Amino acid sequence: MQHDLVIHGGTVIDPSAGRRGAYDIAVSDGKIAAVAQPGSLAGTGAQELDASGYYAVPGLIDLHAHVFESVEGMGARADTVGVLQGVTTVVDAGSSGEKNFERFLRDSVEKNATDVKAWLNISSLGLEGGKSELKNTAALHMDRTVERIAQFPQIIIGIKARMSGSVVQGSGVEPLRIAKAAARRARVPVMAHIGNAPPALSEVLDLLEEGDVVTHAFHGKPGGILAEDGRLIPEARAALDRGVLLDVGHGSASFSFRVMEQARRLGVHPNSISTDIYLDNWRSGPVYSQTLTMTKLLALGYSLEQVVEMSTLAPAKVLKQGDRLGTLQEGTPADITLLKLVDEPAELVDADGQTLTAQQVLKAGYAVKDGAVVLCK
Ligand SMILES: [Zn+2]
């Protein structure tokens, strides 16, 4: 049988199938046609890709990025932080709202090979309206937000609410109440950004339900998920028990090695690894890429299988697309990333300027998006 593409010689890691080992992958018509014993597909590909020395994993998904290019000085080009870095799906986290979503669609979704999805900001203009987008709750439009989601259910996967002091100002948790009410009507989850109080994290967490996501979960600012004595605050325990999910959302100020290490000691783990990448922290760090963020979690003690699952199947489930994304199952879109663990000592830096030495760095070699091969930069 002839295939469009055969990837051979690599080590497959596919958490959706509990699979790790030497396999070849065949792709036809933009879909995974087969994952088979090494050598068994030799010579059957119109295009063949030698993946020796690479891990072939489902296409990476970044659950929190900023790719609305017309938000001046902020939005990165989706392909730059997407397929060119081995990330086949990026989820923009609240750069646009109901009012400017159609421009986001034209500027970001339609112009890139990378699959772009969105958490719609509960504020009508998203981040285009400034960085205090939730201070005036009278300007939040629940009905229009619900209508936009109904109009673009393939792209808008949830609602974003940034719940920190500088964003909400005097509004407290009211913007999150509105976001939750809209999300319930639209049957989508909420991604709540956490940071400096007020509002208190306990109040934010108490409003979240199963399937909602807390991003920047491991930030190092006061008032985070850990109390001063290093224990998990009870509201965080209760939220985890309800099925609320923790997301890394590294960003320029929102990921702390110290907090992540202590949380891990307590058995509290990220569900998903995401970057909160935008122009500035892509160019000048400390974020740079999804794979570098994965490298940091590796250096903190997570296994390669774990960081792959946290960057593929786990975020795919948040998108409610675990049956077609974040997997190498036959018949699903051929989104594949070839990763290499390079032996190279590196000094990793978190968002608080703390460092950690790694002996290996995870790098993306190729992305395959809907069957098309992209060489990563
Ligand atoms: Zn963000």
mmCIF file of C-alpha atoms and ligand atoms in Angstrom:
data_model
loop_
_atom_site.group_PDB
_atom_site.id
_atom_site.type_symbol
_atom_site.label_atom_id
_atom_site.label_comp_id
_atom_site.label_asym_id
_atom_site.label_seq_id
_atom_site.Cartn_x
_atom_site.Cartn_y
_atom_site.Cartn_z
ATOM 1 C CA MET A 1 0.000 0.000 0.000
ATOM 2 C CA GLN A 2 1.257 3.464 -0.910
ATOM 3 C CA HIS A 3 1.229 6.329 1.615
ATOM 4 C CA ASP A 4 1.805 10.056 1.295
ATOM 5 C CA LEU A 5 4.379 10.049 4.072
ATOM 6 C CA VAL A 6 6.207 7.461 6.131
ATOM 7 C CA ILE A 7 8.094 8.453 9.276
ATOM 8 C CA HIS A 8 10.516 5.710 10.175
ATOM 9 C CA GLY A 9 13.258 4.959 12.676
ATOM 10 C CA GLY A 10 11.846 7.008 15.548
ATOM 11 C CA THR A 11 10.646 6.150 19.026
ATOM 12 C CA VAL A 12 6.921 6.692 19.342
ATOM 13 C CA ILE A 13 5.466 8.047 22.584
ATOM 14 C CA ASP A 14 1.683 8.116 22.420
ATOM 15 C CA PRO A 15 0.120 8.435 25.881
ATOM 16 C CA SER A 16 -3.376 7.966 24.401
ATOM 17 C CA ALA A 17 -2.453 4.382 23.531
ATOM 18 C CA GLY A 18 -0.013 3.795 26.379
ATOM 19 C CA ARG A 19 2.569 3.267 23.659
ATOM 20 C CA ARG A 20 6.321 3.794 23.819
ATOM 21 C CA GLY A 21 8.716 2.075 21.480
ATOM 22 C CA ALA A 22 10.130 1.801 17.985
ATOM 23 C CA TYR A 23 7.356 2.222 15.412
ATOM 24 C CA ASP A 24 6.923 3.621 11.931
ATOM 25 C CA ILE A 25 4.058 5.976 11.159
ATOM 26 C CA ALA A 26 2.234 6.195 7.835
ATOM 27 C CA VAL A 27 0.230 9.238 6.808
ATOM 28 C CA SER A 28 -2.294 9.488 3.975
ATOM 29 C CA ASP A 29 -4.731 12.261 3.064
ATOM 30 C CA GLY A 30 -3.627 14.281 6.085
ATOM 31 C CA LYS A 31 -4.560 11.500 8.489
ATOM 32 C CA ILE A 32 -2.625 8.894 10.457
ATOM 33 C CA ALA A 33 -2.941 5.745 8.329
ATOM 34 C CA ALA A 34 -0.927 3.329 10.461
ATOM 35 C CA VAL A 35 1.455 3.012 13.392
ATOM 36 C CA ALA A 36 3.330 -0.190 12.679
ATOM 37 C CA GLN A 37 6.367 -2.309 13.480
ATOM 38 C CA PRO A 38 9.664 -0.716 12.444
ATOM 39 C CA GLY A 39 10.588 -1.504 8.856
ATOM 40 C CA SER A 40 7.147 -2.786 7.948
ATOM 41 C CA LEU A 41 6.236 0.377 6.043
ATOM 42 C CA ALA A 42 9.609 0.800 4.314
ATOM 43 C CA GLY A 43 9.388 1.995 0.754
ATOM 44 C CA THR A 44 5.654 2.681 0.886
ATOM 45 C CA GLY A 45 5.843 6.458 1.303
ATOM 46 C CA ALA A 46 5.816 9.009 -1.509
ATOM 47 C CA GLN A 47 7.790 11.026 1.059
ATOM 48 C CA GLU A 48 9.940 9.390 3.724
ATOM 49 C CA LEU A 49 11.205 11.070 6.852
ATOM 50 C CA ASP A 50 14.069 9.529 8.791
ATOM 51 C CA ALA A 51 13.247 10.006 12.472
ATOM 52 C CA SER A 52 16.287 8.195 13.857
ATOM 53 C CA GLY A 53 17.239 9.795 17.155
ATOM 54 C CA TYR A 54 13.832 11.452 17.491
ATOM 55 C CA TYR A 55 10.779 10.818 19.594
ATOM 56 C CA ALA A 56 7.636 10.895 17.481
ATOM 57 C CA VAL A 57 4.805 12.218 19.636
ATOM 58 C CA PRO A 58 1.325 13.564 18.922
ATOM 59 C CA GLY A 59 1.429 17.190 17.738
ATOM 60 C CA LEU A 60 2.091 19.432 20.732
ATOM 61 C CA ILE A 61 -0.729 21.637 22.025
ATOM 62 C CA ASP A 62 -0.055 24.916 23.822
ATOM 63 C CA LEU A 63 -3.137 25.632 25.918
ATOM 64 C CA HIS A 64 -2.174 29.235 26.732
ATOM 65 C CA ALA A 65 -0.529 31.482 24.131
ATOM 66 C CA HIS A 66 -1.070 34.948 22.641
ATOM 67 C CA VAL A 67 -1.226 34.992 18.852
ATOM 68 C CA PHE A 68 -3.538 37.922 18.029
ATOM 69 C CA GLU A 69 -0.984 39.832 15.996
ATOM 70 C CA SER A 70 -2.930 43.059 15.826
ATOM 71 C CA VAL A 71 -2.725 43.467 19.601
ATOM 72 C CA GLU A 72 0.169 45.853 19.250
ATOM 73 C CA GLY A 73 3.453 44.648 20.646
ATOM 74 C CA MET A 74 1.925 41.544 22.144
ATOM 75 C CA GLY A 75 0.589 38.888 19.818
ATOM 76 C CA ALA A 76 3.145 36.548 18.284
ATOM 77 C CA ARG A 77 2.587 35.058 14.843
ATOM 78 C CA ALA A 78 0.850 31.721 15.413
ATOM 79 C CA ASP A 79 3.147 29.772 13.104
ATOM 80 C CA THR A 80 6.245 31.276 14.741
ATOM 81 C CA VAL A 81 5.305 29.886 18.142
ATOM 82 C CA GLY A 82 3.309 27.062 16.556
ATOM 83 C CA VAL A 83 4.427 24.653 13.855
ATOM 84 C CA LEU A 84 7.864 26.264 13.556
ATOM 85 C CA GLN A 85 8.436 25.282 17.196
ATOM 86 C CA GLY A 86 6.779 21.873 16.913
ATOM 87 C CA VAL A 87 3.413 23.032 18.273
ATOM 88 C CA THR A 88 0.594 22.032 15.925
ATOM 89 C CA THR A 89 -2.220 23.583 17.980
ATOM 90 C CA VAL A 90 -2.038 26.871 19.879
ATOM 91 C CA VAL A 91 -4.870 28.114 22.015
ATOM 92 C CA ASP A 92 -4.985 31.864 22.281
ATOM 93 C CA ALA A 93 -5.879 32.775 25.851
ATOM 94 C CA GLY A 94 -8.157 35.770 25.827
ATOM 95 C CA SER A 95 -6.408 38.118 23.421
ATOM 96 C CA SER A 96 -9.769 38.697 21.739
ATOM 97 C CA GLY A 97 -13.333 39.043 22.976
ATOM 98 C CA GLU A 98 -16.758 38.838 21.340
ATOM 99 C CA LYS A 99 -16.357 42.224 19.645
ATOM 100 C CA ASN A 100 -13.049 41.696 17.836
ATOM 101 C CA PHE A 101 -13.153 37.917 17.477
ATOM 102 C CA GLU A 102 -13.902 38.051 13.737
ATOM 103 C CA ARG A 103 -10.743 40.060 13.159
ATOM 104 C CA PHE A 104 -8.841 37.503 15.242
ATOM 105 C CA LEU A 105 -10.320 34.860 12.959
ATOM 106 C CA ARG A 106 -9.033 36.613 9.828
ATOM 107 C CA ASP A 107 -5.664 37.720 11.238
ATOM 108 C CA SER A 108 -4.670 34.688 13.248
ATOM 109 C CA VAL A 109 -6.793 31.617 12.606
ATOM 110 C CA GLU A 110 -7.027 31.780 8.816
ATOM 111 C CA LYS A 111 -3.496 32.976 8.016
ATOM 112 C CA ASN A 112 -1.544 30.219 9.742
ATOM 113 C CA ALA A 113 -0.875 26.548 9.131
ATOM 114 C CA THR A 114 -0.952 26.043 12.893
ATOM 115 C CA ASP A 115 -4.348 25.075 14.255
ATOM 116 C CA VAL A 116 -5.423 28.136 16.260
ATOM 117 C CA LYS A 117 -8.156 27.906 18.862
ATOM 118 C CA ALA A 118 -9.282 30.435 21.425
ATOM 119 C CA TRP A 119 -10.371 31.059 24.954
ATOM 120 C CA LEU A 120 -12.627 34.065 24.362
ATOM 121 C CA ASN A 121 -12.029 36.866 26.842
ATOM 122 C CA ILE A 122 -15.165 37.688 28.837
ATOM 123 C CA SER A 123 -14.222 41.319 28.118
ATOM 124 C CA SER A 124 -15.512 42.375 24.690
ATOM 125 C CA LEU A 125 -12.179 43.574 23.310
ATOM 126 C CA GLY A 126 -9.944 41.093 25.100
ATOM 127 C CA LEU A 127 -6.438 42.425 25.628
ATOM 128 C CA GLU A 128 -6.867 44.924 22.828
ATOM 129 C CA GLY A 129 -8.815 47.085 25.262
ATOM 130 C CA GLY A 130 -5.840 47.430 27.621
ATOM 131 C CA LYS A 131 -4.608 45.375 30.552
ATOM 132 C CA SER A 132 -7.403 46.277 32.989
ATOM 133 C CA GLU A 133 -10.076 44.715 30.822
ATOM 134 C CA LEU A 134 -12.285 43.557 33.700
ATOM 135 C CA LYS A 135 -12.398 46.674 35.843
ATOM 136 C CA ASN A 136 -15.774 47.759 34.459
ATOM 137 C CA THR A 137 -18.221 44.860 34.691
ATOM 138 C CA ALA A 138 -20.891 46.931 32.924
ATOM 139 C CA ALA A 139 -18.781 46.534 29.768
ATOM 140 C CA LEU A 140 -18.923 42.714 29.844
ATOM 141 C CA HIS A 141 -21.552 41.271 27.505
ATOM 142 C CA MET A 142 -22.697 37.846 28.499
ATOM 143 C CA ASP A 143 -25.283 37.352 25.741
ATOM 144 C CA ARG A 144 -22.963 38.384 22.930
ATOM 145 C CA THR A 145 -20.192 36.191 24.342
ATOM 146 C CA VAL A 146 -22.507 33.168 24.392
ATOM 147 C CA GLU A 147 -23.620 33.952 20.811
ATOM 148 C CA ARG A 148 -20.026 34.152 19.550
ATOM 149 C CA ILE A 149 -19.228 30.765 21.052
ATOM 150 C CA ALA A 150 -22.317 29.251 19.436
ATOM 151 C CA GLN A 151 -21.224 30.771 16.110
ATOM 152 C CA PHE A 152 -17.681 29.336 16.199
ATOM 153 C CA PRO A 153 -17.827 26.149 18.281
ATOM 154 C CA GLN A 154 -14.856 24.590 16.439
ATOM 155 C CA ILE A 155 -12.572 27.459 17.397
ATOM 156 C CA ILE A 156 -13.756 28.986 20.649
ATOM 157 C CA ILE A 157 -13.216 26.311 23.273
ATOM 158 C CA GLY A 158 -13.805 28.281 26.446
ATOM 159 C CA ILE A 159 -13.876 31.641 28.213
ATOM 160 C CA LYS A 160 -10.906 33.438 29.742
ATOM 161 C CA ALA A 161 -11.063 35.601 32.839
ATOM 162 C CA ARG A 162 -7.923 37.200 34.221
ATOM 163 C CA MET A 163 -8.467 37.346 37.956
ATOM 164 C CA SER A 164 -5.718 39.512 39.364
ATOM 165 C CA GLY A 165 -5.715 42.864 41.078
ATOM 166 C CA SER A 166 -4.486 45.037 38.230
ATOM 167 C CA VAL A 167 -7.012 43.508 35.820
ATOM 168 C CA VAL A 168 -10.204 43.504 37.902
ATOM 169 C CA GLN A 169 -9.386 46.509 40.130
ATOM 170 C CA GLY A 170 -12.564 47.201 42.157
ATOM 171 C CA SER A 171 -14.637 44.447 40.526
ATOM 172 C CA GLY A 172 -13.456 41.592 42.762
ATOM 173 C CA VAL A 173 -14.691 38.183 41.592
ATOM 174 C CA GLU A 174 -17.708 39.597 39.753
ATOM 175 C CA PRO A 175 -16.094 39.209 36.283
ATOM 176 C CA LEU A 176 -15.514 35.522 37.025
ATOM 177 C CA ARG A 177 -19.147 35.080 38.088
ATOM 178 C CA ILE A 178 -20.189 36.558 34.743
ATOM 179 C CA ALA A 179 -17.676 34.384 32.858
ATOM 180 C CA LYS A 180 -18.938 31.280 34.650
ATOM 181 C CA ALA A 181 -22.578 32.111 33.929
ATOM 182 C CA ALA A 182 -21.751 32.584 30.227
ATOM 183 C CA ALA A 183 -19.657 29.406 30.168
ATOM 184 C CA ARG A 184 -22.473 27.348 31.676
ATOM 185 C CA ARG A 185 -24.863 28.600 29.038
ATOM 186 C CA ALA A 186 -22.348 27.890 26.263
ATOM 187 C CA ARG A 187 -21.313 24.562 27.834
ATOM 188 C CA VAL A 188 -17.612 25.376 27.760
ATOM 189 C CA PRO A 189 -14.977 25.596 30.494
ATOM 190 C CA VAL A 190 -13.437 28.736 31.961
ATOM 191 C CA MET A 191 -9.731 29.423 32.116
ATOM 192 C CA ALA A 192 -9.033 31.589 35.154
ATOM 193 C CA HIS A 193 -5.721 33.403 35.278
ATOM 194 C CA ILE A 194 -4.495 33.844 38.848
ATOM 195 C CA GLY A 195 -1.945 36.355 40.125
ATOM 196 C CA ASN A 196 -1.785 39.132 42.659
ATOM 197 C CA ALA A 197 -4.755 39.602 44.992
ATOM 198 C CA PRO A 198 -7.349 40.962 45.294
ATOM 199 C CA PRO A 199 -9.423 38.959 44.652
ATOM 200 C CA ALA A 200 -8.171 36.296 47.053
ATOM 201 C CA LEU A 201 -7.329 33.010 45.330
ATOM 202 C CA SER A 202 -9.728 31.203 47.686
ATOM 203 C CA GLU A 203 -12.637 33.228 46.273
ATOM 204 C CA VAL A 204 -11.562 32.545 42.687
ATOM 205 C CA LEU A 205 -11.165 28.808 43.243
ATOM 206 C CA ASP A 206 -14.522 28.487 44.983
ATOM 207 C CA LEU A 207 -16.264 29.575 41.767
ATOM 208 C CA LEU A 208 -14.580 26.986 39.547
ATOM 209 C CA GLU A 209 -16.095 23.640 38.571
ATOM 210 C CA GLU A 210 -14.967 20.346 37.066
ATOM 211 C CA GLY A 211 -13.142 20.930 33.778
ATOM 212 C CA ASP A 212 -12.310 24.580 34.476
ATOM 213 C CA VAL A 213 -8.632 25.487 34.243
ATOM 214 C CA VAL A 214 -6.449 27.551 36.572
ATOM 215 C CA THR A 215 -3.567 29.006 34.577
ATOM 216 C CA HIS A 216 -0.392 30.406 36.158
ATOM 217 C CA ALA A 217 -1.152 27.802 38.844
ATOM 218 C CA PHE A 218 2.473 27.653 40.029
ATOM 219 C CA HIS A 219 3.308 31.357 40.126
ATOM 220 C CA GLY A 220 5.669 32.567 42.843
ATOM 221 C CA LYS A 221 3.753 35.646 43.987
ATOM 222 C CA PRO A 222 2.171 35.899 47.450
ATOM 223 C CA GLY A 223 -1.297 34.406 47.754
ATOM 224 C CA GLY A 224 -0.793 31.398 45.476
ATOM 225 C CA ILE A 225 -1.880 27.773 45.886
ATOM 226 C CA LEU A 226 0.594 27.211 48.738
ATOM 227 C CA ALA A 227 0.224 28.747 52.186
ATOM 228 C CA GLU A 228 3.276 30.296 53.854
ATOM 229 C CA ASP A 229 3.972 27.031 55.682
ATOM 230 C CA GLY A 230 4.245 25.253 52.315
ATOM 231 C CA ARG A 231 0.940 23.437 52.559
ATOM 232 C CA LEU A 232 -1.729 23.516 49.890
ATOM 233 C CA ILE A 233 -4.495 25.965 50.763
ATOM 234 C CA PRO A 234 -7.734 24.078 51.526
ATOM 235 C CA GLU A 235 -9.650 25.781 48.698
ATOM 236 C CA ALA A 236 -7.076 24.452 46.223
ATOM 237 C CA ARG A 237 -7.449 20.926 47.611
ATOM 238 C CA ALA A 238 -11.224 21.212 47.335
ATOM 239 C CA ALA A 239 -10.963 22.538 43.755
ATOM 240 C CA LEU A 240 -8.670 19.667 42.724
ATOM 241 C CA ASP A 241 -11.082 17.184 44.304
ATOM 242 C CA ARG A 242 -13.901 18.724 42.214
ATOM 243 C CA GLY A 243 -11.889 18.195 39.013
ATOM 244 C CA VAL A 244 -10.522 21.712 38.495
ATOM 245 C CA LEU A 245 -7.366 21.472 36.368
ATOM 246 C CA LEU A 246 -4.015 23.190 36.913
ATOM 247 C CA ASP A 247 -2.144 24.660 33.967
ATOM 248 C CA VAL A 248 1.435 25.960 33.967
ATOM 249 C CA GLY A 249 1.006 29.182 31.874
ATOM 250 C CA HIS A 250 4.685 30.071 32.382
ATOM 251 C CA GLY A 251 4.674 33.667 31.130
ATOM 252 C CA SER A 252 7.030 36.441 32.105
ATOM 253 C CA ALA A 253 6.010 36.474 35.779
ATOM 254 C CA SER A 254 4.010 33.339 36.481
ATOM 255 C CA PHE A 255 6.072 30.176 36.901
ATOM 256 C CA SER A 256 8.234 29.447 39.941
ATOM 257 C CA PHE A 257 10.545 26.442 40.258
ATOM 258 C CA ARG A 258 10.230 26.746 44.048
ATOM 259 C CA VAL A 259 6.428 26.559 43.997
ATOM 260 C CA MET A 260 6.389 23.789 41.378
ATOM 261 C CA GLU A 261 8.896 21.705 43.376
ATOM 262 C CA GLN A 262 6.956 22.081 46.601
ATOM 263 C CA ALA A 263 3.626 21.337 44.897
ATOM 264 C CA ARG A 264 5.149 18.227 43.321
ATOM 265 C CA ARG A 265 6.319 17.084 46.760
ATOM 266 C CA LEU A 266 2.713 17.377 47.903
ATOM 267 C CA GLY A 267 1.539 15.302 44.930
ATOM 268 C CA VAL A 268 0.004 18.333 43.208
ATOM 269 C CA HIS A 269 0.835 18.248 39.499
ATOM 270 C CA PRO A 270 0.055 20.309 36.422
ATOM 271 C CA ASN A 271 -2.610 18.808 34.190
ATOM 272 C CA SER A 272 -1.185 20.728 31.237
ATOM 273 C CA ILE A 273 2.043 22.509 30.323
ATOM 274 C CA SER A 274 1.543 25.795 28.519
ATOM 275 C CA THR A 275 3.699 28.802 27.794
ATOM 276 C CA ASP A 276 1.711 32.066 27.968
ATOM 277 C CA ILE A 277 4.038 32.969 25.117
ATOM 278 C CA TYR A 278 3.814 36.362 23.443
ATOM 279 C CA LEU A 279 6.199 38.521 21.436
ATOM 280 C CA ASP A 280 8.357 39.713 24.288
ATOM 281 C CA ASN A 281 8.881 36.464 26.212
ATOM 282 C CA TRP A 282 9.319 34.562 22.938
ATOM 283 C CA ARG A 283 12.139 36.921 21.896
ATOM 284 C CA SER A 284 13.807 37.633 25.228
ATOM 285 C CA GLY A 285 12.669 34.822 27.521
ATOM 286 C CA PRO A 286 12.212 33.419 29.993
ATOM 287 C CA VAL A 287 9.655 31.428 27.963
ATOM 288 C CA TYR A 288 11.051 31.056 24.394
ATOM 289 C CA SER A 289 9.036 27.933 23.500
ATOM 290 C CA GLN A 290 6.764 25.068 24.528
ATOM 291 C CA THR A 291 9.669 22.611 24.327
ATOM 292 C CA LEU A 292 11.828 24.719 26.663
ATOM 293 C CA THR A 293 8.917 24.887 29.106
ATOM 294 C CA MET A 294 8.653 21.088 28.871
ATOM 295 C CA THR A 295 12.424 20.921 29.506
ATOM 296 C CA LYS A 296 11.909 22.791 32.783
ATOM 297 C CA LEU A 297 9.335 20.264 33.962
ATOM 298 C CA LEU A 298 11.711 17.461 32.953
ATOM 299 C CA ALA A 299 14.466 19.089 34.993
ATOM 300 C CA LEU A 300 12.096 19.273 37.968
ATOM 301 C CA GLY A 301 11.705 15.503 37.861
ATOM 302 C CA TYR A 302 8.804 14.718 35.545
ATOM 303 C CA SER A 303 9.364 11.939 33.028
ATOM 304 C CA LEU A 304 9.399 12.408 29.265
ATOM 305 C CA GLU A 305 6.111 10.480 29.018
ATOM 306 C CA GLN A 306 4.558 12.803 31.585
ATOM 307 C CA VAL A 307 5.629 16.048 29.932
ATOM 308 C CA VAL A 308 4.496 14.701 26.552
ATOM 309 C CA GLU A 309 1.092 13.776 27.957
ATOM 310 C CA MET A 310 0.806 17.215 29.631
ATOM 311 C CA SER A 311 1.476 18.818 26.229
ATOM 312 C CA THR A 312 -0.684 16.548 24.046
ATOM 313 C CA LEU A 313 -3.488 14.347 25.364
ATOM 314 C CA ALA A 314 -4.207 16.375 28.521
ATOM 315 C CA PRO A 315 -4.752 19.722 26.743
ATOM 316 C CA ALA A 316 -6.638 17.908 23.941
ATOM 317 C CA LYS A 317 -9.109 16.705 26.571
ATOM 318 C CA VAL A 318 -9.516 20.275 27.848
ATOM 319 C CA LEU A 319 -10.468 21.162 24.245
ATOM 320 C CA LYS A 320 -12.878 18.187 24.373
ATOM 321 C CA GLN A 321 -11.019 16.808 21.344
ATOM 322 C CA GLY A 322 -9.092 13.978 22.948
ATOM 323 C CA ASP A 323 -10.507 11.634 20.310
ATOM 324 C CA ARG A 324 -8.827 13.523 17.455
ATOM 325 C CA LEU A 325 -5.987 15.673 18.868
ATOM 326 C CA GLY A 326 -3.117 14.750 21.166
ATOM 327 C CA THR A 327 -3.157 11.206 19.830
ATOM 328 C CA LEU A 328 -1.588 9.094 17.067
ATOM 329 C CA GLN A 329 -4.629 6.827 16.691
ATOM 330 C CA GLU A 330 -5.350 5.765 13.119
ATOM 331 C CA GLY A 331 -7.810 8.016 11.327
ATOM 332 C CA THR A 332 -7.047 11.132 13.372
ATOM 333 C CA PRO A 333 -5.468 14.278 11.842
ATOM 334 C CA ALA A 334 -1.776 13.690 11.114
ATOM 335 C CA ASP A 335 -0.430 16.168 13.659
ATOM 336 C CA ILE A 336 2.918 14.809 14.801
ATOM 337 C CA THR A 337 5.958 16.357 16.466
ATOM 338 C CA LEU A 338 9.469 14.948 16.265
ATOM 339 C CA LEU A 339 11.341 15.782 19.439
ATOM 340 C CA LYS A 340 14.974 15.289 20.309
ATOM 341 C CA LEU A 341 16.509 15.174 23.794
ATOM 342 C CA VAL A 342 19.830 16.871 23.218
ATOM 343 C CA ASP A 343 22.680 16.216 25.684
ATOM 344 C CA GLU A 344 23.578 19.775 26.410
ATOM 345 C CA PRO A 345 23.966 21.355 29.854
ATOM 346 C CA ALA A 346 21.694 24.366 30.132
ATOM 347 C CA GLU A 347 20.845 26.919 32.773
ATOM 348 C CA LEU A 348 17.066 27.152 32.929
ATOM 349 C CA VAL A 349 15.450 30.306 34.309
ATOM 350 C CA ASP A 350 11.959 30.594 35.777
ATOM 351 C CA ALA A 351 9.777 33.708 35.827
ATOM 352 C CA ASP A 352 11.265 34.780 39.165
ATOM 353 C CA GLY A 353 14.851 34.643 37.890
ATOM 354 C CA GLN A 354 15.658 31.431 39.770
ATOM 355 C CA THR A 355 17.869 28.978 37.914
ATOM 356 C CA LEU A 356 18.098 25.250 37.528
ATOM 357 C CA THR A 357 20.734 23.288 35.645
ATOM 358 C CA ALA A 358 19.577 20.703 33.145
ATOM 359 C CA GLN A 359 21.744 18.116 31.441
ATOM 360 C CA GLN A 360 19.360 17.631 28.548
ATOM 361 C CA VAL A 361 17.238 19.996 26.506
ATOM 362 C CA LEU A 362 14.134 18.985 24.567
ATOM 363 C CA LYS A 363 14.080 20.384 21.047
ATOM 364 C CA ALA A 364 11.589 20.146 18.203
ATOM 365 C CA GLY A 365 13.038 18.896 14.912
ATOM 366 C CA TYR A 366 9.950 18.611 12.721
ATOM 367 C CA ALA A 367 6.255 19.247 12.964
ATOM 368 C CA VAL A 368 3.802 17.393 10.763
ATOM 369 C CA LYS A 369 0.543 19.357 10.450
ATOM 370 C CA ASP A 370 -2.343 17.610 8.698
ATOM 371 C CA GLY A 371 0.284 15.514 6.950
ATOM 372 C CA ALA A 372 2.526 18.392 5.787
ATOM 373 C CA VAL A 373 6.123 18.299 7.052
ATOM 374 C CA VAL A 374 7.541 21.496 8.574
ATOM 375 C CA LEU A 375 11.179 21.864 9.576
ATOM 376 C CA CYS A 376 11.319 23.536 12.988
ATOM 377 C CA LYS A 377 13.495 26.541 13.762
HETATM 378 ZN ZN ZN B 1 -1.686 34.980 29.039
#
